[in-house]
Amino acid sequence: MPRADRRAVGALGRGARSLVHRWRSSMQVRVVTSAVALGVLAVAVLGLYLSYSIRDGLFDQRVDQIERENAAVIQEARSRLGSSAATQTGEQQALLRDQILSLSAGGSSAQDYFLRQAPDLRLPLADPSSRQGLAVTDVVTPEMRTATLATTDQVLQSVPIPADASGTGMEEPGMVVGATVELPSAGTFELYSLYSLAPEQETLRFVQRTLAIGAVAILAMIALLTWTVTRQTVAPVRRAATAAARLGEGHLDVRVPGSRGYDEMATLARTFNEMADNLEEQIARMEELSAAQRRFVSDVSHELRTPLTTIRMAGEVIHGAREDLEPSARRSAELLQTQLDRFEELLTDLLEISRFDAGAAVLDVEHRDVRGVVTAVVDTCAPLAERRSVFLSVDMPEDRTTADIDPRRVERILRNLVVNAIEHAEGKPVEVTVGQDAEAVAVVVRDHGVGLSPDQLNRVFDRFWRGDPARARTTGGTGLGLAISQEDARLHGGRLDVWGRIGHGASFRLTLPRRAGIEIGRPPLPVDGPPRAGGQHVPTGQVPVVNPPTGPTPTAIPDLPPEEESR
């Protein structure tokens, strides 16, 4: 296809798409278009009906006039020829010619007359006509001659008048009327009268032009009226939709104009404004309550620091002297130390949550290799994995995996994920996989333990939520770890995804942009592990960090269908 044709096709395609978009996005356009389309259909049907009715009326009226007029012509011709005593050829020829001339000079509206001998006559007479340029064979067909000779009545037939004989240079509609007349001395002759229907045709054209102009005017009026009416209806709705969109964006002071009046649109505007007022008031109250709650949590957390420090100091003294205490007191000292650790961790998490709620959390960004952070987390969690008999492994690319991150926050995220995976692995392997592309870095932490149900997946990042509250926890978690991890990921401009299936374990994926401001597209790794050939999602090339326990190895983990992934 030539380049110019391709450009034309492309322009047509863009224009069509623009029209379709305009049609789909504007109710006013759809209503006006529908009204005009229905108007076109109605006007077309009415115009065709009127046009055909007027045409048939003009034709029937003209035919009746021609029949009456031609009946008088035939009667006059029959009377004159029937009373003639001409017997000689010359006299007969002169009589026929005079008859044609007298008919043409009469008051009839016929355009031309023709006399023809009957087919069985062999007279030395020429068939006369009043017009030299038009032969009788141009307008009279053999079928009409046969029908004329077979009856004594008039025979009518519609014929086109040739352009060279019409006088206007264009072919005109006409009507031929045939009848027989008798010349006593010669026999039967055929008399044909040619009538033009050009005036009726011009009248019909004038009526059709008038109807077309009227149809265009009516359609324009329909379009204008429909546009005006729909504008009065659509404009307030459009203003309300715009106000609702801005209200949804957080602009609580937006109101819809035009609330004065008593019609439906004014009622809609007043109702919307009242709803916006109530919503603004309720949100303001909720914001005040939320701010008070945040201040309360922050203040309580800070105020508890001082007594906690005193209690910890006393607890450490008791814990240091536990060997000199009775067994029951020694056990109490150990429990007191453990719960103090959990209490301090809970206060730390509450303070961190309060910073996120208050919008005071900030990043201390460094350009770091994420592999170093992952290695530090795995080394920290290795003793716990060894105590729980969990095979902990890591798979990292050989190239540097650098990104702009806050190492402390990323390490906290990964530590929470790895510790949770070890806690719920039930002695089965835990894999940590690192991947990257040009835009993002991803870390997937995968376990093969109890897994997560769909309901648990929807709540796994809720604060103080636990999948199984009755489970024994050796690490003494607070229930805020995943909530804080999600906020840390968002603070980096990344995200934290989860996948889980009961009996098949769970998988968490941390995705971070490599540079600030980069929008993350498709993550470098799937949330349920890196794929292998054949569609299996089994980690490969892993480096064991701790000694593997007895039982299944990572390569024996069952295949997990990718369609069950929950992103």
XYZ file of C-alpha atoms in Angstrom:
567
model
C 0.000 0.000 0.000
C 1.433 3.439 -0.896
C 2.462 5.719 1.939
C -0.193 8.305 1.074
C -2.903 5.640 1.173
C -1.632 4.390 4.518
C -1.758 7.930 5.899
C -5.299 8.356 4.602
C -6.400 5.046 6.113
C -4.733 5.984 9.409
C -6.467 9.369 9.423
C -9.825 7.709 8.735
C -9.205 5.216 11.530
C -8.329 7.965 13.993
C -11.387 9.936 12.958
C -13.628 6.898 13.400
C -12.165 6.180 16.833
C -12.645 9.824 17.812
C -16.303 9.709 16.746
C -16.891 6.452 18.619
C -15.261 7.905 21.731
C -17.374 11.048 21.431
C -20.516 8.924 21.012
C -19.733 6.760 24.032
C -18.617 9.596 26.320
C -21.440 12.111 25.722
C -25.078 11.388 26.484
C -26.037 14.629 24.759
C -24.429 13.505 21.504
C -26.189 10.140 21.730
C -29.590 11.725 22.365
C -29.219 14.293 19.575
C -27.918 11.675 17.149
C -30.758 9.297 17.996
C -33.351 12.049 17.624
C -31.916 13.157 14.278
C -31.741 9.542 13.067
C -35.379 8.963 14.002
C -36.256 12.300 12.398
C -34.470 11.317 9.188
C -36.364 8.030 9.132
C -39.723 9.702 9.771
C -39.101 12.489 7.229
C -37.876 9.979 4.639
C -40.970 7.804 5.035
C -43.290 10.807 4.969
C -41.442 12.364 2.025
C -41.592 9.150 -0.008
C -45.278 8.739 0.751
C -46.089 12.327 -0.252
C -43.880 12.163 -3.337
C -45.464 8.965 -4.612
C -48.952 10.202 -3.761
C -48.437 13.493 -5.599
C -46.852 11.718 -8.546
C -49.735 9.270 -8.865
C -52.261 12.084 -8.452
C -50.661 14.227 -11.167
C -50.379 11.236 -13.489
C -53.976 10.099 -12.999
C -55.249 13.646 -13.419
C -53.273 14.089 -16.629
C -54.400 10.713 -17.974
C -58.068 11.589 -17.383
C -57.538 14.911 -19.170
C -55.821 13.165 -22.088
C -58.602 10.583 -22.405
C -61.326 13.247 -22.494
C -59.423 15.470 -24.880
C -58.389 12.653 -27.211
C -61.919 11.256 -27.311
C -63.078 14.533 -28.852
C -60.155 14.459 -31.318
C -60.981 10.927 -32.443
C -64.645 11.769 -32.761
C -63.818 14.791 -34.935
C -61.445 12.743 -37.142
C -63.925 9.899 -37.577
C -66.692 12.356 -38.499
C -64.602 14.206 -41.084
C -63.082 11.131 -42.714
C -66.351 9.212 -42.629
C -68.188 11.989 -44.520
C -65.486 12.408 -47.186
C -66.285 11.410 -50.818
C -62.633 11.410 -51.957
C -61.898 8.415 -54.177
C -58.741 9.391 -56.017
C -55.315 8.791 -54.538
C -54.374 12.444 -54.633
C -57.626 13.482 -53.010
C -57.171 10.818 -50.291
C -53.583 11.902 -49.621
C -54.601 15.562 -49.382
C -57.472 14.646 -47.097
C -55.211 12.723 -44.701
C -52.643 15.556 -44.657
C -55.308 18.184 -44.073
C -56.707 16.083 -41.237
C -53.347 15.956 -39.482
C -52.812 19.698 -39.960
C -56.273 20.538 -38.656
C -55.726 18.424 -35.575
C -52.354 20.072 -34.927
C -53.854 23.536 -35.384
C -56.758 22.796 -33.034
C -56.985 23.531 -29.344
C -55.694 20.133 -28.253
C -52.654 19.848 -25.967
C -51.241 16.977 -28.022
C -47.682 17.464 -29.155
C -47.988 15.498 -32.396
C -50.354 13.309 -34.486
C -49.672 10.336 -36.745
C -51.820 8.489 -39.292
C -50.830 5.026 -40.423
C -52.415 2.600 -42.790
C -53.613 -0.649 -41.387
C -51.101 -3.466 -42.045
C -53.420 -5.185 -44.554
C -53.779 -2.056 -46.735
C -51.531 -1.703 -49.731
C -52.421 1.817 -50.774
C -50.067 4.188 -52.617
C -50.425 6.693 -49.800
C -47.751 8.155 -47.517
C -48.441 8.189 -43.759
C -48.625 11.899 -42.926
C -47.456 13.556 -39.693
C -47.208 17.161 -38.539
C -43.567 16.865 -37.416
C -40.784 15.813 -39.753
C -38.210 15.093 -37.072
C -40.187 12.367 -35.295
C -41.182 9.102 -36.927
C -44.182 7.177 -35.738
C -41.977 4.174 -35.025
C -40.126 6.257 -32.405
C -43.157 6.323 -30.122
C -45.486 3.543 -31.310
C -44.520 -0.038 -30.582
C -45.750 -3.071 -32.545
C -47.608 -4.263 -29.428
C -49.534 -0.971 -29.288
C -50.464 -1.225 -32.970
C -51.842 -4.686 -32.420
C -53.826 -3.532 -29.374
C -55.168 -0.479 -31.279
C -56.393 -2.540 -34.239
C -58.036 -5.074 -31.937
C -60.501 -2.588 -30.377
C -62.541 0.471 -31.233
C -61.683 2.200 -27.950
C -58.651 4.299 -27.115
C -55.391 2.588 -26.220
C -52.936 4.469 -23.996
C -49.260 3.763 -23.497
C -46.530 5.685 -21.631
C -43.502 6.359 -23.802
C -40.346 8.486 -23.597
C -40.156 11.345 -26.074
C -36.669 11.406 -27.667
C -34.416 14.320 -26.815
C -34.193 15.571 -30.425
C -37.992 15.809 -30.615
C -38.842 17.139 -27.161
C -37.738 20.679 -27.929
C -35.712 20.909 -24.694
C -32.747 18.766 -25.654
C -33.660 16.229 -22.939
C -35.772 13.111 -22.997
C -39.260 13.752 -21.648
C -42.036 11.491 -20.420
C -44.992 11.217 -22.757
C -48.241 9.407 -23.472
C -49.414 7.939 -26.801
C -53.128 7.383 -27.423
C -54.145 5.217 -30.361
C -57.491 4.645 -32.080
C -58.796 3.555 -35.497
C -60.610 5.778 -38.009
C -62.358 4.813 -41.259
C -61.921 6.366 -44.710
C -64.788 4.831 -46.761
C -62.860 4.900 -50.006
C -59.598 3.517 -48.574
C -60.282 1.499 -45.391
C -59.061 1.543 -41.811
C -56.330 3.937 -40.572
C -54.568 4.207 -37.198
C -54.595 7.629 -35.541
C -51.970 8.213 -32.789
C -51.816 11.296 -30.593
C -48.617 12.092 -28.668
C -48.951 14.046 -25.404
C -46.083 15.397 -23.309
C -46.003 14.910 -19.546
C -43.111 17.358 -19.067
C -45.235 19.973 -17.183
C -46.403 17.348 -14.720
C -42.802 16.100 -14.359
C -41.603 19.633 -13.620
C -44.414 20.087 -11.096
C -43.387 16.849 -9.397
C -39.765 17.953 -9.277
C -40.755 21.290 -7.751
C -42.814 19.509 -5.091
C -39.911 17.123 -4.370
C -37.462 20.016 -4.033
C -39.871 21.759 -1.690
C -40.235 18.577 0.371
C -36.444 18.151 0.518
C -35.918 21.739 1.689
C -38.678 21.292 4.249
C -37.121 17.993 5.433
C -33.725 19.643 5.933
C -35.355 22.505 7.834
C -37.335 20.067 10.009
C -34.239 17.973 10.761
C -32.290 21.096 11.659
C -35.106 22.158 13.985
C -35.198 18.661 15.546
C -31.427 18.727 16.121
C -31.562 22.264 17.571
C -34.518 21.517 19.835
C -33.037 18.202 21.007
C -29.656 19.830 21.662
C -31.302 22.650 23.624
C -33.484 20.325 25.697
C -30.722 17.822 26.412
C -28.315 20.629 27.256
C -30.719 21.874 29.887
C -30.792 18.349 31.322
C -27.241 17.153 30.738
C -25.403 20.312 31.809
C -26.552 20.105 35.461
C -25.834 16.363 35.522
C -22.397 17.018 34.060
C -21.712 19.664 36.697
C -22.849 17.226 39.379
C -20.584 14.500 37.965
C -17.613 16.879 37.898
C -18.328 17.966 41.462
C -18.656 14.320 42.553
C -15.307 13.492 40.937
C -13.589 16.406 42.685
C -15.300 15.421 45.918
C -13.927 11.919 45.500
C -10.446 13.391 45.022
C -10.698 15.014 48.451
C -11.916 18.525 47.587
C -14.631 18.600 50.229
C -15.526 22.262 49.604
C -16.859 21.579 46.085
C -20.549 22.352 45.565
C -22.925 22.166 42.592
C -24.273 25.532 41.362
C -27.878 26.030 40.310
C -29.576 24.936 43.532
C -32.114 27.726 43.342
C -35.493 26.799 41.941
C -38.023 24.030 42.312
C -37.412 21.805 39.278
C -35.746 18.385 39.309
C -32.275 19.718 38.488
C -32.396 22.255 41.308
C -33.551 19.512 43.678
C -30.625 17.358 42.528
C -28.168 20.200 43.154
C -29.569 20.919 46.619
C -29.518 17.223 47.548
C -25.936 16.867 46.347
C -24.810 19.955 48.251
C -26.508 18.731 51.420
C -24.792 15.375 51.027
C -21.443 17.117 50.486
C -22.002 19.256 53.606
C -22.788 16.194 55.720
C -19.864 14.286 54.250
C -17.476 17.164 54.930
C -18.706 17.427 58.485
C -18.401 13.698 59.112
C -14.944 13.496 57.566
C -13.826 16.462 59.633
C -15.047 14.698 62.762
C -13.343 11.481 61.702
C -10.098 13.330 60.998
C -10.256 14.939 64.426
C -10.929 11.564 66.017
C -8.150 9.937 64.032
C -5.722 12.693 64.960
C -6.711 12.319 68.605
C -6.189 8.579 68.374
C -2.781 9.030 66.771
C -1.787 11.547 69.425
C -3.035 9.171 72.111
C -1.010 6.233 70.749
C 2.080 8.381 70.356
C 1.705 9.976 73.785
C 1.054 6.661 75.493
C 4.015 5.081 73.753
C 6.284 7.919 74.805
C 4.911 8.023 78.345
C 5.402 4.274 78.757
C 9.061 4.586 77.858
C 10.026 5.915 81.300
C 8.281 3.293 83.457
C 9.369 0.603 81.023
C 12.987 1.664 81.432
C 12.642 1.497 85.225
C 10.927 -1.891 85.080
C 13.573 -3.204 82.669
C 16.378 -2.108 84.936
C 14.734 -3.854 87.871
C 13.981 -6.894 85.742
C 17.564 -7.149 84.556
C 18.758 -7.062 88.168
C 16.338 -9.851 89.060
C 17.185 -11.772 85.892
C 20.919 -11.464 86.667
C 20.390 -12.948 90.090
C 17.999 -15.697 88.991
C 20.479 -18.462 89.831
C 20.157 -17.610 93.517
C 16.366 -17.761 93.454
C 13.959 -20.566 93.995
C 13.000 -22.509 90.826
C 9.563 -20.883 90.670
C 11.051 -17.410 91.160
C 13.757 -18.170 88.611
C 11.095 -19.122 86.048
C 9.178 -15.929 86.828
C 12.340 -13.861 86.299
C 12.865 -15.468 82.876
C 9.228 -14.887 81.884
C 9.463 -11.292 83.084
C 12.530 -10.690 80.910
C 10.848 -12.240 77.873
C 7.675 -10.208 78.235
C 9.673 -7.021 78.806
C 11.417 -7.662 75.484
C 8.058 -8.111 73.763
C 6.657 -5.032 75.499
C 9.592 -2.930 74.324
C 9.230 -4.282 70.790
C 5.504 -3.471 70.860
C 6.195 0.100 71.956
C 8.748 0.487 69.195
C 6.250 -0.771 66.613
C 3.495 1.472 67.955
C 5.753 4.500 67.688
C 6.649 3.537 64.134
C 2.975 3.095 63.224
C 2.166 6.485 64.740
C 4.865 8.069 62.548
C 3.296 6.523 59.454
C -0.179 7.678 60.478
C 1.069 11.184 61.129
C 2.975 11.318 57.836
C 6.227 11.919 59.680
C 8.076 8.839 58.395
C 10.982 9.724 56.079
C 13.562 7.711 54.171
C 17.284 7.778 54.779
C 18.128 6.787 51.196
C 21.382 5.198 50.123
C 22.440 3.689 46.827
C 22.985 0.138 48.023
C 23.295 -3.378 46.705
C 20.180 -5.192 47.851
C 22.085 -8.469 47.902
C 24.062 -7.225 50.928
C 20.875 -6.467 52.830
C 19.450 -9.900 51.959
C 22.654 -11.608 53.084
C 22.610 -9.746 56.420
C 18.983 -10.744 57.036
C 19.627 -14.398 56.170
C 22.660 -14.504 58.449
C 20.591 -13.015 61.290
C 17.746 -15.506 60.804
C 19.957 -18.564 60.312
C 20.084 -19.511 64.032
C 16.295 -19.384 64.252
C 15.995 -21.563 61.130
C 18.451 -24.024 62.610
C 16.479 -24.223 65.851
C 13.254 -24.805 63.910
C 14.958 -27.391 61.612
C 14.120 -25.306 58.536
C 16.232 -25.478 55.371
C 16.906 -21.793 54.585
C 18.354 -21.028 51.142
C 18.972 -17.975 49.004
C 19.205 -17.437 45.239
C 20.741 -14.141 44.075
C 21.999 -12.907 40.685
C 25.735 -12.565 40.130
C 25.441 -8.946 38.966
C 25.058 -6.081 41.401
C 21.440 -5.403 42.375
C 21.593 -1.743 43.286
C 18.700 0.543 44.197
C 18.000 3.732 46.129
C 16.787 2.317 49.465
C 16.702 2.931 53.173
C 18.747 -0.086 54.343
C 17.253 -0.076 57.828
C 13.678 -0.212 56.577
C 14.373 -2.772 53.828
C 16.198 -4.962 56.329
C 13.212 -4.699 58.682
C 10.847 -5.749 55.901
C 12.919 -8.758 54.892
C 13.538 -9.791 58.490
C 9.796 -9.805 59.166
C 9.150 -11.862 56.024
C 11.902 -14.398 56.678
C 11.042 -14.813 60.367
C 7.337 -15.296 59.553
C 8.249 -17.838 56.858
C 10.416 -19.811 59.298
C 7.699 -19.674 61.961
C 5.067 -21.071 59.593
C 7.244 -23.429 57.540
C 6.568 -26.438 59.829
C 10.049 -27.776 59.198
C 9.812 -27.421 55.413
C 12.259 -25.370 53.292
C 12.195 -21.587 53.012
C 13.643 -19.939 49.884
C 14.714 -16.335 49.392
C 15.030 -15.256 45.739
C 16.388 -11.947 44.418
C 15.688 -10.657 40.900
C 16.002 -7.418 38.985
C 15.285 -5.667 35.719
C 15.904 -2.170 34.373
C 13.226 -0.585 36.582
C 12.878 -2.584 39.796
C 14.405 -5.037 42.262
C 12.310 -7.841 43.730
C 12.858 -10.178 46.684
C 10.576 -13.210 47.103
C 10.389 -15.097 50.396
C 8.714 -18.485 49.938
C 7.750 -21.121 52.495
C 5.969 -24.458 52.097
C 4.158 -24.611 55.411
C 0.559 -24.143 56.493
C -0.265 -21.587 53.807
C -3.006 -18.935 53.707
C -6.673 -19.118 52.802
C -8.348 -16.457 50.587
C -9.869 -14.777 53.660
C -6.480 -14.709 55.369
C -4.860 -13.226 52.255
C -7.271 -10.281 52.464
C -6.336 -9.588 56.099
C -2.678 -10.525 56.263
C -1.544 -6.866 56.336
C -4.100 -5.763 58.951
C -2.734 -4.456 62.221
C -2.656 -6.898 65.154
C -4.045 -9.673 62.932
C -2.708 -13.226 63.188
C -3.554 -16.143 60.945
C -3.787 -18.548 63.864
C -3.891 -16.868 67.306
C -3.540 -20.236 69.032
C -0.161 -21.002 67.440
C 2.847 -20.950 69.716
C 5.254 -18.198 68.702
C 8.877 -18.541 69.725
C 9.768 -15.065 68.557
C 7.063 -13.177 70.494
C 5.702 -11.101 67.555
C 3.451 -8.082 68.060
C 1.108 -8.521 65.072
C 2.335 -5.245 63.530
C 5.282 -6.543 61.532
C 3.546 -7.004 58.167
C 1.595 -3.747 58.536
C 4.849 -1.864 59.140
C 6.511 -3.739 56.280
C 3.755 -2.685 53.894
C 4.092 0.956 54.959
C 7.880 0.751 54.512
C 7.408 -0.632 50.989
C 4.971 2.157 50.113
C 7.343 4.730 51.529
C 9.930 3.520 48.985
C 7.407 3.794 46.142
C 7.277 -0.005 45.935
C 4.784 -2.654 46.968
C 4.459 -5.851 48.972
C 2.471 -8.707 47.398
C 1.356 -11.996 48.926
C 0.356 -15.391 47.561
C -0.858 -18.338 49.568
C -2.643 -21.648 49.437
C -3.671 -23.891 52.289
C -1.230 -26.799 52.588
C 1.152 -25.354 49.990
C 2.678 -22.488 51.905
C 2.836 -18.763 51.325
C 5.009 -16.360 49.365
C 5.701 -12.649 49.869
C 7.259 -10.438 47.210
C 8.900 -7.094 47.936
C 9.286 -4.919 44.818
C 11.316 -1.691 44.990
C 12.071 0.863 42.234
C 15.740 1.195 41.379
C 15.490 4.978 41.247
C 13.164 7.389 43.033
C 10.164 8.356 40.940
C 10.248 5.279 38.698
C 6.823 3.709 38.260
C 6.977 -0.052 38.732
C 5.508 -2.081 35.916
C 5.622 -5.844 35.860
C 7.792 -7.120 38.766
C 11.003 -8.996 37.859
C 9.852 -12.128 39.739
C 6.497 -13.894 40.102
C 5.124 -13.858 43.596
C 5.091 -17.664 43.866
C 8.733 -18.231 42.870
C 10.893 -18.069 39.700
C 9.641 -20.271 36.830
C 11.616 -23.178 35.435
C 11.373 -24.872 32.069
C 8.027 -26.613 31.703
C 6.176 -24.066 33.836
C 7.284 -25.389 37.234
C 7.807 -22.858 40.003
C 10.657 -24.482 41.916
C 13.726 -22.476 43.093
C 16.992 -23.390 41.360
C 20.671 -22.698 41.939
C 20.170 -22.124 45.662
C 23.029 -21.891 48.125
C 22.183 -23.553 51.477
C 22.882 -21.355 54.470
C 22.166 -23.876 57.221
C 22.359 -27.606 57.286
C 19.263 -29.136 55.669
C 17.044 -31.229 57.909
C 15.823 -34.649 57.034
C 12.786 -34.824 54.816
C 11.841 -33.301 51.483
C 14.308 -31.129 49.634
C 13.470 -27.902 47.748
C 13.408 -29.744 44.416
C 10.634 -32.012 45.712
C 8.172 -29.188 46.403
C 4.870 -29.827 44.470
C 4.045 -27.716 41.435
C 1.905 -24.663 42.192
C -0.460 -23.493 39.420
C 0.296 -19.895 38.439
C -3.390 -19.101 37.904
C -3.957 -19.305 41.647
C -1.628 -16.413 42.230
C -3.126 -13.584 44.244
C -1.605 -10.250 43.451
